[in-house]
Coordinates of C-alpha atoms and ligand atoms in Angstrom, one line a residue:
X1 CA 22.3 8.6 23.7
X2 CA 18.9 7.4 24.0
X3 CA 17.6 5.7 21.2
X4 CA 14.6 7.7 19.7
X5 CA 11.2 6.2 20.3
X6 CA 8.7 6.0 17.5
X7 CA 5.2 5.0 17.5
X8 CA 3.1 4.3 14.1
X9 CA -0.5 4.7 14.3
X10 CA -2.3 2.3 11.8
X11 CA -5.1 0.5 10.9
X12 CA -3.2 -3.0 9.0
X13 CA -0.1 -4.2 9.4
X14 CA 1.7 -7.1 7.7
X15 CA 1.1 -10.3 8.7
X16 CA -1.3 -9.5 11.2
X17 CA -3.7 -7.9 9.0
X18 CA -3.4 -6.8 5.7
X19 CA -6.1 -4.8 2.9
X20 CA -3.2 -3.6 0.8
X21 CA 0.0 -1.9 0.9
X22 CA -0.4 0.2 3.8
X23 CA 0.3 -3.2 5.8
X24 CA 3.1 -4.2 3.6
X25 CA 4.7 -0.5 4.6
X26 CA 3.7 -0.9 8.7
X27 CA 5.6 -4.2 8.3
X28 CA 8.2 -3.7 7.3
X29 CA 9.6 0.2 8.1
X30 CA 9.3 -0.3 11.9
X31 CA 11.8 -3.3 11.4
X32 CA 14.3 -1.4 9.2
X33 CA 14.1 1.4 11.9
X34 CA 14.8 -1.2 14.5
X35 CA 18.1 -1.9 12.6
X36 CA 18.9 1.7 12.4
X37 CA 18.8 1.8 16.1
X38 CA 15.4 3.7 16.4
X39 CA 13.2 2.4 19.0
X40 CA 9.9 1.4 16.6
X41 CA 6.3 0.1 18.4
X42 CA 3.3 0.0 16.4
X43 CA -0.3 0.6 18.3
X44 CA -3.3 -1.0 15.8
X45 CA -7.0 -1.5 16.6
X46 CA -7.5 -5.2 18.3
X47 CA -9.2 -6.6 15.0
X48 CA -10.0 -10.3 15.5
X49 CA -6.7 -11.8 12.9
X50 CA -4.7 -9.5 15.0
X51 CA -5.6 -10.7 18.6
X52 CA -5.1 -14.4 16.8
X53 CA -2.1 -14.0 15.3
X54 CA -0.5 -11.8 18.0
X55 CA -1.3 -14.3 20.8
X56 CA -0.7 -13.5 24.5
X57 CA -0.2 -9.8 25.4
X58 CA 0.4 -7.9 28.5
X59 CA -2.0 -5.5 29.7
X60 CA -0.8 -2.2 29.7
X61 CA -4.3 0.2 30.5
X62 CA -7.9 0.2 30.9
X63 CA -9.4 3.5 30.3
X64 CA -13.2 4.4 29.7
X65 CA -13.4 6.6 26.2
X66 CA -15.7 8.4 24.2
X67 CA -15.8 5.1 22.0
X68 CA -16.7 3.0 25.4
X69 CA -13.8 1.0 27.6
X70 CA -11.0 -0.1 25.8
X71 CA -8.2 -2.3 27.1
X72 CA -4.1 -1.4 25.6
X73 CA -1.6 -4.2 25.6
X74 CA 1.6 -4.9 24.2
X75 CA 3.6 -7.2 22.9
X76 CA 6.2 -8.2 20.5
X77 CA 5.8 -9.7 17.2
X78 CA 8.1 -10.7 14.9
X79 CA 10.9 -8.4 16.9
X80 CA 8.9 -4.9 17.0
X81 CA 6.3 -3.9 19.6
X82 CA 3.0 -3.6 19.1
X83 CA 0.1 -2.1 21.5
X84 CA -3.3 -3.6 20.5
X85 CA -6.5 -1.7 21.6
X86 CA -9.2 -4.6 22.5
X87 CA -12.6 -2.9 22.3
X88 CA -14.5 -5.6 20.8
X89 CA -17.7 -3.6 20.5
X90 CA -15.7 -1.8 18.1
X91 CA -13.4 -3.9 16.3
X92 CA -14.5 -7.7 17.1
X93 CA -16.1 -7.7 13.5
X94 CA -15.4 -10.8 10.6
X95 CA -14.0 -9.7 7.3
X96 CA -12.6 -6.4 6.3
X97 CA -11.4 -4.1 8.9
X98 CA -13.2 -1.2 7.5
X99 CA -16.7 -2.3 5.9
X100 CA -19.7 -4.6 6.1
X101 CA -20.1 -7.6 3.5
X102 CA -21.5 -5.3 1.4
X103 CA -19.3 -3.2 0.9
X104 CA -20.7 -0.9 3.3
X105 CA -18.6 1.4 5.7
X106 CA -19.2 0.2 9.6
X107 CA -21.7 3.5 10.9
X108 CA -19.3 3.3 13.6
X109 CA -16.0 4.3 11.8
X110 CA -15.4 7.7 13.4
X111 CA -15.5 6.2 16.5
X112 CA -13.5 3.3 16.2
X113 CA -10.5 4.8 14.0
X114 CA -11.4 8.2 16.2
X115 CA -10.4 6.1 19.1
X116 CA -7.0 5.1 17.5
X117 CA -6.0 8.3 17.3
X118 CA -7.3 9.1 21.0
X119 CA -5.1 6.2 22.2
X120 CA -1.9 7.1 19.7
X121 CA -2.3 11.0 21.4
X122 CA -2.7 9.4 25.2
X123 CA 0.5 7.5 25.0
X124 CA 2.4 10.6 24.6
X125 CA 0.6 11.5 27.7
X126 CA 1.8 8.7 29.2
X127 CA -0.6 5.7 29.2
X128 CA 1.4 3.8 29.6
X129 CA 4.4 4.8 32.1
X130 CA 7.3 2.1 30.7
X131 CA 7.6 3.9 27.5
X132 CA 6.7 7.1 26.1
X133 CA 7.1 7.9 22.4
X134 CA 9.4 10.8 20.9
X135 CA 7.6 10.9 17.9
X136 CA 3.8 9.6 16.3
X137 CA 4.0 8.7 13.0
X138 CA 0.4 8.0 11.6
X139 CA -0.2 6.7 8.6
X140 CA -3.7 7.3 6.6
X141 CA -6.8 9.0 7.3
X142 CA -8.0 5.8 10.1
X143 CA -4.9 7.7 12.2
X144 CA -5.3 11.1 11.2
X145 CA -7.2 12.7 14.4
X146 CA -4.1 12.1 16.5
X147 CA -2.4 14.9 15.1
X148 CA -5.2 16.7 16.0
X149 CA -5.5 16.2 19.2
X150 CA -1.6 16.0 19.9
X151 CA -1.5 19.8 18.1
X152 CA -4.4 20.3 20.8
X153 CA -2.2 19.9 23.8
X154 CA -0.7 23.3 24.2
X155 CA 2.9 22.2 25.9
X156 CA 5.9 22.9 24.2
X157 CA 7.2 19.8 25.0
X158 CA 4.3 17.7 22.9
X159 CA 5.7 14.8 20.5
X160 CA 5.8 16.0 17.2
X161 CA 3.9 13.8 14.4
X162 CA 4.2 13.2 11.2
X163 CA 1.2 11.7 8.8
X164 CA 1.7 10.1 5.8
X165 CA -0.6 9.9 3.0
X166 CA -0.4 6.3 1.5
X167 CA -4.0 7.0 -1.0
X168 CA -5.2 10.6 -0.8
X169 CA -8.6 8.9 -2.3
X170 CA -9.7 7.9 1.0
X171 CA -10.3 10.7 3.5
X172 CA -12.3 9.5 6.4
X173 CA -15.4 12.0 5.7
X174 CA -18.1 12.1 8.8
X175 CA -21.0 14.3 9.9
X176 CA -20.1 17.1 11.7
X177 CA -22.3 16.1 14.6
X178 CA -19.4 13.8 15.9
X179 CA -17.4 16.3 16.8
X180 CA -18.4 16.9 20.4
X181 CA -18.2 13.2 21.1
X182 CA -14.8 12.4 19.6
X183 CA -13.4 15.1 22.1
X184 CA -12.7 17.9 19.3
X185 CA -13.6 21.5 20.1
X186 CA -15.8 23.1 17.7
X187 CA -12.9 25.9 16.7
X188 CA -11.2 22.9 14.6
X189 CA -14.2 22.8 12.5
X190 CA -13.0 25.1 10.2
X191 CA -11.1 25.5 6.7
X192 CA -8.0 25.6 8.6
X193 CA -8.3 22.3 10.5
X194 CA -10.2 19.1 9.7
X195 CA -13.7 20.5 8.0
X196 CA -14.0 19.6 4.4
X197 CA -16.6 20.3 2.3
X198 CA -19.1 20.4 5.2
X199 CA -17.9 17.4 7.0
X200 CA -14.8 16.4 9.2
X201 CA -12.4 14.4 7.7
X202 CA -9.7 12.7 9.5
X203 CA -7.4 12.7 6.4
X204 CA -7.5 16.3 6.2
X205 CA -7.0 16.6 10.1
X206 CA -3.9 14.7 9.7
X207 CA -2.3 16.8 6.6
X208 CA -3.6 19.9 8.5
X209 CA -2.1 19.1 12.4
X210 CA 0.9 17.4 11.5
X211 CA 3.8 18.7 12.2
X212 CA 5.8 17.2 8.8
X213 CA 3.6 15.7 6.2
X214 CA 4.9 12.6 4.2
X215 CA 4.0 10.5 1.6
X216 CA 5.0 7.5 -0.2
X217 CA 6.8 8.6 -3.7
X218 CA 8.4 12.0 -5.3
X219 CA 6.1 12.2 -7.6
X220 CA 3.1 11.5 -6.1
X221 CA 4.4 13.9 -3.7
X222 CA 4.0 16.9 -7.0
X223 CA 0.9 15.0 -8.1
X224 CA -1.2 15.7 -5.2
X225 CA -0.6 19.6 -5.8
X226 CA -3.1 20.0 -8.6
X227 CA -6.7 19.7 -8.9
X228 CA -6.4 16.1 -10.9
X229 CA -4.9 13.7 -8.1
X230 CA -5.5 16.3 -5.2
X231 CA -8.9 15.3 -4.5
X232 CA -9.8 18.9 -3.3
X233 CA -6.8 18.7 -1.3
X234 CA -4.4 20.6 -3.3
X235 CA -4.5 24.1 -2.1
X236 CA -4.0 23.0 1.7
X237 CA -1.2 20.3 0.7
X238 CA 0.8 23.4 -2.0
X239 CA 0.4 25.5 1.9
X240 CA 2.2 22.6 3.0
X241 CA 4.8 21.7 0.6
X242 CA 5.5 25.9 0.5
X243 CA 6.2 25.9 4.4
X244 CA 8.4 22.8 3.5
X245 CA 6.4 20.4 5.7
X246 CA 5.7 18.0 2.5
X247 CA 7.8 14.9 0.9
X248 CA 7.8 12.3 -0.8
X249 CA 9.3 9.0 -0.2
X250 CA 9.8 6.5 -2.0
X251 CA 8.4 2.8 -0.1
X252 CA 10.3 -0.4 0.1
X253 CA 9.7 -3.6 -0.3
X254 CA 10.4 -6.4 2.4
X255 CA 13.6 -8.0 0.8
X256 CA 13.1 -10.9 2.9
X257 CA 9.4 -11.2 2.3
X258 CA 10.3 -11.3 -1.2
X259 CA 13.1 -12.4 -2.4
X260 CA 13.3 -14.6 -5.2
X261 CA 16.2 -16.7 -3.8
X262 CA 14.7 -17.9 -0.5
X263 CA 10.7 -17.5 -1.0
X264 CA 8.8 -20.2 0.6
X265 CA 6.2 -19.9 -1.0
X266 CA 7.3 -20.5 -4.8
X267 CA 7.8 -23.6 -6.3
X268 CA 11.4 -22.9 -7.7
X269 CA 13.5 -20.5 -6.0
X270 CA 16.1 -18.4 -8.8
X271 CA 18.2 -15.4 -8.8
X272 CA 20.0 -13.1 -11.6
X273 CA 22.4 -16.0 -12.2
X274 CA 19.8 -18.8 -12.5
X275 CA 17.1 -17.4 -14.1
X276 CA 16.6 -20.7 -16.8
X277 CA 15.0 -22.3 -13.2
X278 CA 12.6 -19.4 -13.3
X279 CA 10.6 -21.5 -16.4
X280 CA 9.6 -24.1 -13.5
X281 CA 7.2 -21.0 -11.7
X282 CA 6.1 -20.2 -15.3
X283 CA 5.0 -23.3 -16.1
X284 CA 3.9 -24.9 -12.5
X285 CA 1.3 -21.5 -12.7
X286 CA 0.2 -22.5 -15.9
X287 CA -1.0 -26.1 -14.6
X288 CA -2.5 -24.7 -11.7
X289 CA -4.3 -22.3 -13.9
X290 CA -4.9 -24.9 -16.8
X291 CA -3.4 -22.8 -19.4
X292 CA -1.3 -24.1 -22.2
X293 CA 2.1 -24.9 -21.0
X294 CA 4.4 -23.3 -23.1
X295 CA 7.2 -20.9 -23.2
X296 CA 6.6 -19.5 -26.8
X297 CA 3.7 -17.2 -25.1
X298 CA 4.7 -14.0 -22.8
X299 CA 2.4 -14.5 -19.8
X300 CA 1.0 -10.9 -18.2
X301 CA -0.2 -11.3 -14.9
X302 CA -2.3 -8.9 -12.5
X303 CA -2.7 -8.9 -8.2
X304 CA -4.4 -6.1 -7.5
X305 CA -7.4 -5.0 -5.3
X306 CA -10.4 -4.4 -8.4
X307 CA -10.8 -0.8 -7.9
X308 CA -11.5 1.9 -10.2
X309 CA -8.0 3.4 -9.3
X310 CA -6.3 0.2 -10.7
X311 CA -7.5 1.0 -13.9
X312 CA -8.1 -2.6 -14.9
X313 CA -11.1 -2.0 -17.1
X314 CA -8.5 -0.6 -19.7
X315 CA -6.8 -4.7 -19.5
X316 CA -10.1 -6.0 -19.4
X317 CA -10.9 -3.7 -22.7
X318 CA -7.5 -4.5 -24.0
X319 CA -7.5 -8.4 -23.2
X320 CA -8.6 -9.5 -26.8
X321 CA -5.8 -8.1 -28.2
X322 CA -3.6 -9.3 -25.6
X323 CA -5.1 -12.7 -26.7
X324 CA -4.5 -12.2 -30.5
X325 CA -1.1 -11.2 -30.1
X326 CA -0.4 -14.2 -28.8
X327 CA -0.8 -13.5 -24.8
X328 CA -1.6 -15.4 -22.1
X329 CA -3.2 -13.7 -18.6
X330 CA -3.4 -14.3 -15.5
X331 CA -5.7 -12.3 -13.0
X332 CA -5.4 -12.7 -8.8
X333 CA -8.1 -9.8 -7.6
X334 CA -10.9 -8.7 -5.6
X335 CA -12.8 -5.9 -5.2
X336 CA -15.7 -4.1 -6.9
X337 CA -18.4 -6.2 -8.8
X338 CA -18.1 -4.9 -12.0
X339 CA -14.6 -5.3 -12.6
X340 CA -14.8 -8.9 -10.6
X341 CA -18.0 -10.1 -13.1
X342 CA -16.4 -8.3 -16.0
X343 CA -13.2 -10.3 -16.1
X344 CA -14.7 -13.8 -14.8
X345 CA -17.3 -13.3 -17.6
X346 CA -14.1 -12.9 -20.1
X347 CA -12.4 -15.9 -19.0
X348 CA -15.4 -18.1 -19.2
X349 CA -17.4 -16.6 -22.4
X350 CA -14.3 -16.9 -25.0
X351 CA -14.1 -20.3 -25.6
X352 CA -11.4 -19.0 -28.4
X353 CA -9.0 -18.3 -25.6
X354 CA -9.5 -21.1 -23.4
X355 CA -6.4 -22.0 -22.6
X356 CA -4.6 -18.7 -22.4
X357 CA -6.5 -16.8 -19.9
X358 CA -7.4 -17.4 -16.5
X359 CA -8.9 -15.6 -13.1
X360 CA -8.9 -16.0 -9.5
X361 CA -11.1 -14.0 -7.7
X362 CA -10.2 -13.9 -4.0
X363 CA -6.9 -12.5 -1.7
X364 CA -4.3 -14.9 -1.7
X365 CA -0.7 -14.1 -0.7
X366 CA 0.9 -17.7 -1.4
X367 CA -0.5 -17.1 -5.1
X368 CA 0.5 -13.2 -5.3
X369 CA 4.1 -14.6 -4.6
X370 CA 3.4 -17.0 -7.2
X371 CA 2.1 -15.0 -10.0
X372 CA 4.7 -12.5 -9.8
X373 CA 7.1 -15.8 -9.8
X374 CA 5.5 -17.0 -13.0
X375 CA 5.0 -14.0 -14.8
X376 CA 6.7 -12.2 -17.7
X377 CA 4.6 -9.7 -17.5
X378 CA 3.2 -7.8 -14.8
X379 CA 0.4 -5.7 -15.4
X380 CA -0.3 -2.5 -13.1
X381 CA -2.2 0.3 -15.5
X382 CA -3.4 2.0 -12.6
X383 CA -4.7 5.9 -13.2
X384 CA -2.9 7.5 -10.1
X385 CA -0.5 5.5 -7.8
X386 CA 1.1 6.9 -4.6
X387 CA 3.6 4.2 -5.3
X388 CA 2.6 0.8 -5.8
X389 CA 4.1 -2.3 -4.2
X390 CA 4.0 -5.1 -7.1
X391 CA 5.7 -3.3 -9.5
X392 CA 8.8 -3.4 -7.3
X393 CA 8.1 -7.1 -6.5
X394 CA 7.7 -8.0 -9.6
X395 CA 10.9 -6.2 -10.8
X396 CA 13.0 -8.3 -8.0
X397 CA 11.5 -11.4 -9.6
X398 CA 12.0 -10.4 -13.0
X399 CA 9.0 -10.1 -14.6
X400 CA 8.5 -7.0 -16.0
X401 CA 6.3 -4.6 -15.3
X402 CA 3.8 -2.6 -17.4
X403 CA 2.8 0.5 -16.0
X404 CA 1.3 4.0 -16.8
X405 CA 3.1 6.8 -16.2
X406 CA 2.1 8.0 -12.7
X407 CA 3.2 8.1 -8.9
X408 CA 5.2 5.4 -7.5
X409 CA 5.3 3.6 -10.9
X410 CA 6.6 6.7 -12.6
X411 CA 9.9 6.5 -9.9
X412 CA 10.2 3.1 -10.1
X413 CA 10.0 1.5 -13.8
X414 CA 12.4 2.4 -16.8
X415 CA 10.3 2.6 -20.3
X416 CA 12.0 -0.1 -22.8
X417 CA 12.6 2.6 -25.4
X418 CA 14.9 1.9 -28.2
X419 CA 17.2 4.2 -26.3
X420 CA 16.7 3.0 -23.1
X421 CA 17.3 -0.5 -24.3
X422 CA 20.8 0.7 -26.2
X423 CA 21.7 2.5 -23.2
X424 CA 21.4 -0.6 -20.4
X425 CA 18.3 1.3 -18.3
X426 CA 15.0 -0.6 -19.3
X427 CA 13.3 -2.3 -16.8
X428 CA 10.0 -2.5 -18.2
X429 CA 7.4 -1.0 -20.1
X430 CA 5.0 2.7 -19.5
X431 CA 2.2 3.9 -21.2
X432 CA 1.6 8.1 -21.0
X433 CA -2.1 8.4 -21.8
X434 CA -4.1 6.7 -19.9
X435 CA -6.7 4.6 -22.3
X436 CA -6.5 1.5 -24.1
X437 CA -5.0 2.3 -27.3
X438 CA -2.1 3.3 -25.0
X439 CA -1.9 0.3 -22.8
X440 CA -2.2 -1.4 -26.3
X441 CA 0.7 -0.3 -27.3
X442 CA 3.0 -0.9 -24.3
X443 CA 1.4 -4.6 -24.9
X444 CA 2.7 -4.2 -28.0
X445 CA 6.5 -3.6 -27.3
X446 CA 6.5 -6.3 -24.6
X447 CA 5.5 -9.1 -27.4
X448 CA 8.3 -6.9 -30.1
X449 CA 10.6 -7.4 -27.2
X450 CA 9.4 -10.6 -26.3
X451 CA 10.8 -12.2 -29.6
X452 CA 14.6 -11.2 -28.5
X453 CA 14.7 -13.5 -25.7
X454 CA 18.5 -12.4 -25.3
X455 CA 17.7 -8.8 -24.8
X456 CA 14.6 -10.0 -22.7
X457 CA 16.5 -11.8 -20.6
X458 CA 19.2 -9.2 -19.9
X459 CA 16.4 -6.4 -19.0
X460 CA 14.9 -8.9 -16.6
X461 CA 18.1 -9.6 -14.9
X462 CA 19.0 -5.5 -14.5
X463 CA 15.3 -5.5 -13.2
X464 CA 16.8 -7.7 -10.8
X465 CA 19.2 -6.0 -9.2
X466 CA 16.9 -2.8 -8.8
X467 CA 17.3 -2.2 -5.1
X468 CA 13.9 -1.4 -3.4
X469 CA 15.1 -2.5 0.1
X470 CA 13.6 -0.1 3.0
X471 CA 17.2 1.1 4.7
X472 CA 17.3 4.5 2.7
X473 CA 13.9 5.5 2.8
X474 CA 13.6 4.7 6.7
X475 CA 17.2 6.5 6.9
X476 CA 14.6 9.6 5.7
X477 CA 12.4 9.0 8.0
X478 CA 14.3 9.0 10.6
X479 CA 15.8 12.6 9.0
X480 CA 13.0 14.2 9.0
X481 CA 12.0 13.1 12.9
X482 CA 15.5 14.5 13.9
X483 CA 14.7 17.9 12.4
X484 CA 11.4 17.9 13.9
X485 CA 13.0 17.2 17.5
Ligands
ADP501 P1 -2.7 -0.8 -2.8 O1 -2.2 -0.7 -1.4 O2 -3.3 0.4 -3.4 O3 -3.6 -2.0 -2.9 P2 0.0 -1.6 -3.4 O4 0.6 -2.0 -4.7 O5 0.8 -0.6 -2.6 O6 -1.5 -1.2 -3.7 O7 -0.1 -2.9 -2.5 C1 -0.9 -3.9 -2.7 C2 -0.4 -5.1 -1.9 O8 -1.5 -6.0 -1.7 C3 0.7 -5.8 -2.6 O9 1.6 -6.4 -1.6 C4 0.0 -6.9 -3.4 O10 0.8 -8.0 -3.6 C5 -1.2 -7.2 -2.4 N1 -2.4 -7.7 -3.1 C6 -3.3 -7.0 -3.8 N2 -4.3 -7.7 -4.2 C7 -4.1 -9.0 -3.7 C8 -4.8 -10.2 -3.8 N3 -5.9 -10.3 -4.4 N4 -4.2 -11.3 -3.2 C9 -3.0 -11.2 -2.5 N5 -2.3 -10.1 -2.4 C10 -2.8 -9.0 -3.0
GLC502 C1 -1.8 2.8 -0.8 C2 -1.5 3.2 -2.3 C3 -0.3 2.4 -2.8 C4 0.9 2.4 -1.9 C5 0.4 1.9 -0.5 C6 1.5 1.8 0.5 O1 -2.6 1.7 -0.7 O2 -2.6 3.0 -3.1 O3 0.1 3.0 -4.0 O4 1.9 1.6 -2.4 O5 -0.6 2.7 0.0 O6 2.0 3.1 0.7

């Protein structure tokens, strides 16, 4: 039997390019499909760290869009095939993939993620002749339009898609007037299809034209259904879930990426069985951060984009008591200026906690992998959380996350109840309401625990053995394309 051919349709993908965890998840679930003996290629816009890091490519097309001449070649990276689309009037642009320096969105957007999903669509049609895909798996609302224009093509024998949703927060919204050029007839602009409050929106136009909509944890998957995390979604995603065409599952992480045992990019590698060499990343981040060196202090550690999602203006509200209870913090983050200013003003204004708290503003891999070797404590209050990559890294390198209840984080940490404690499940530590006083008090229980260094140490090292590699979720994937085919 043939092996089935999969193409994911993405913006990022890790290490080429990476924003956030979308990347991490076009990393990595393309390889564990490849293992599974699924034929996985991945087709990204030719951003400027991708054409670098990809190096030489083979030309596959040159074909004159709506979004000007574009040229699609392939190569392999890393293993797993990836088509690049060089347009660099589009996408030859320093910095982020999606916005200006400030912060604003490139004018442009509907046409250059527009055109991704142009290109995904054309390779069913056979763009290029070597290799035709089975099935298009887009991911996120910069892919969205090529289930549209896939349901478009009337045949029978059209490739199915799927479309996951990795943050329902960010939908893609553009003028109506676009329509025309981005090659969609007017009859899609319509409740049922991609318009949205008055405008088209490619996330929409992706839950809507799929054929099997996905996304990335059970209970995000319910969350989405009401009016607080469906972001006027809600009604056309319960539609979806009641026809069966919604689920949730659960991401990965890379094991090898991270993997406590073998990471380059830690000063002291450990596992479950030598977790007394885990004190060296503890303290070696405490130099490098000119914090106290000391063991006596639990140290809570945040990497996180600074968004209001993240919910980090509840730690920055609940950082004094952090400090008096004896805490020491470590922030890696960037993002929005408030929460940037807000926690740099905290570390440099207290002279009282000099010592014990410091911040890094910035994107820095080589440190995330750090921090989260170095921690006890890893922070991630966010409000809502399709699922949430650090808490599962930070679980595999045994420090323990603190979490509220929500998405991803929900399915992923066990709340160090007395009970839970007793009964060998805890892996960390969840707040329910989502304020400070709440978050207070999960700090709270981490420093109770924190003085039982045995019991600490035995949480940490079930934490350990949590297994959040990709092979079952892909083995769902790959479900759910067999039932579409
Ligand atoms: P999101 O995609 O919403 O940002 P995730 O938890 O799914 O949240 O994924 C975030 C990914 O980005 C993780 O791999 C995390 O380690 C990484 N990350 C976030 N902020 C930074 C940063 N400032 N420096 C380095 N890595 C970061
Ligand atoms: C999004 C979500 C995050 C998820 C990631 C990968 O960025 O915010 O929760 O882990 O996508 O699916």
């Amino acid at each position: 039997m043939e092996p089935m051919r999969i193409l994911h349709v993405c913006a990022e993908m890790y290490p080429l390019l990476k924003t956030g965890g979308l990347a991490d998840v076009t990393g990595a679930l393309p390889k564990a499909q490849l293992k599974q003996k699924a034929e996985a290629r991945v087709l990204l816009p030719g951003f400027p760290a991708v054409k670098d890091k990809m190096g030489p490519t083979d030309l596959v097309a040159v074909i004159d869009t709506f979004a000007g001449r574009a040229a699609l070649s392939f190569g392999y990276f890393d293993g797993v095939g990836v088509y690049v689309i060089d347009a660099p009037h589009l996408f030859h642009r320093e910095g982020s993939p999606y916005h200006d320096e400030y912060q604003n969105a490139y004018q442009d957007n509907y046409l250059r993620f527009g055109l991704l999903g142009w290109i995904g669509a054309d390779l069913t049609r056979g763009l290029d002749s070597m290799w035709r895909p089975d099935i298009i798996h887009a991911h996120d609302w910069h892919a969205g339009l090529a289930c549209a224009y896939l349901a478009e093509m009337d045949s029978h024998e059209r490739t199915k898609s799927v479309f996951t949703i990795h943050n329902l927060a960010y939908q893609g919204c553009f003028a109506p007037i676009h329509m025309a050029q981005l090659h969609l007839p007017w009859y899609l602009y319509n409740m049922n299809g991609l318009e949205y409050y008055g405008q088209i929106s490619f996330m929409k136009a992706g839950i809507f034209f799929a054929d099997h909509v996905t996304t990335v944890s059970p209970t995000y998957a319910r969350e989405i259904l009401g009016p607080e995390n469906g972001f006027g979604m809600q009604g056309l995603l319960s539609l979806r879930a009641s026809q069966g065409r919604l689920t949730g599952i659960l991401n990965g992480i890379d094991d090898v990426v991270w993997d406590p045992k073998t990471d380059p990019l830690i000063p002291q590698n450990f596992d479950k069985r030598t977790l007394n060499a885990r004190l060296a990343d503890k303290e070696a981040l405490q130099k490098e951060f000119h914090l106290e060196v000391t063991n006596s202090k639990p140290l809570f550690g945040v990497v996180s984009r600074l968004v209001h999602q993240k919910g980090l203006d509840l730690v920055l509200e609940a950082l004094p008591f952090i400090m008096e209870q004896g805490g020491q913090f470590v922030l890696l983050g960037s993002g929005e200026q408030w929460l940037e200013r807000g926690f740099e003003d905290f570390a440099h204004n207290n002279p009282a906690y000099r010592g014990n708290v410091a911040v890094r503003l910035g994107y820095d891999d080589a440190l995330s992998h750090r921090i989260t070797a170095g921690s006890d404590v890893l922070m991630v209050p966010s409000r809502f959380e399709p699922c949430g990559l650090t808490q599962m890294a930070a679980l595999r390198y045994g420090s323990l996350p603190l979490v509220h209840n929500t998405g991803g984080l929900a399915d992923t940490v066990v709340n160090s109840t007395v009970e839970n404690v007793d009964n060998k499940t805890a892996t960390g530590f969840i707040f329910y309401d989502c304020n400070r006083d709440a978050l207070q008090g999960a700090v709270s229980r981490a420093m109770e625990l924190w003085k039982s260094r045995k019991t600490w140490r035995t949480i940490q090292q079930r934490a350990m053995t949590r297994n959040f590699g990709w092979k079952e979720s892909a083995r769902q994937y790959l479900d759910i394309y067999r039932k579409l085919l």
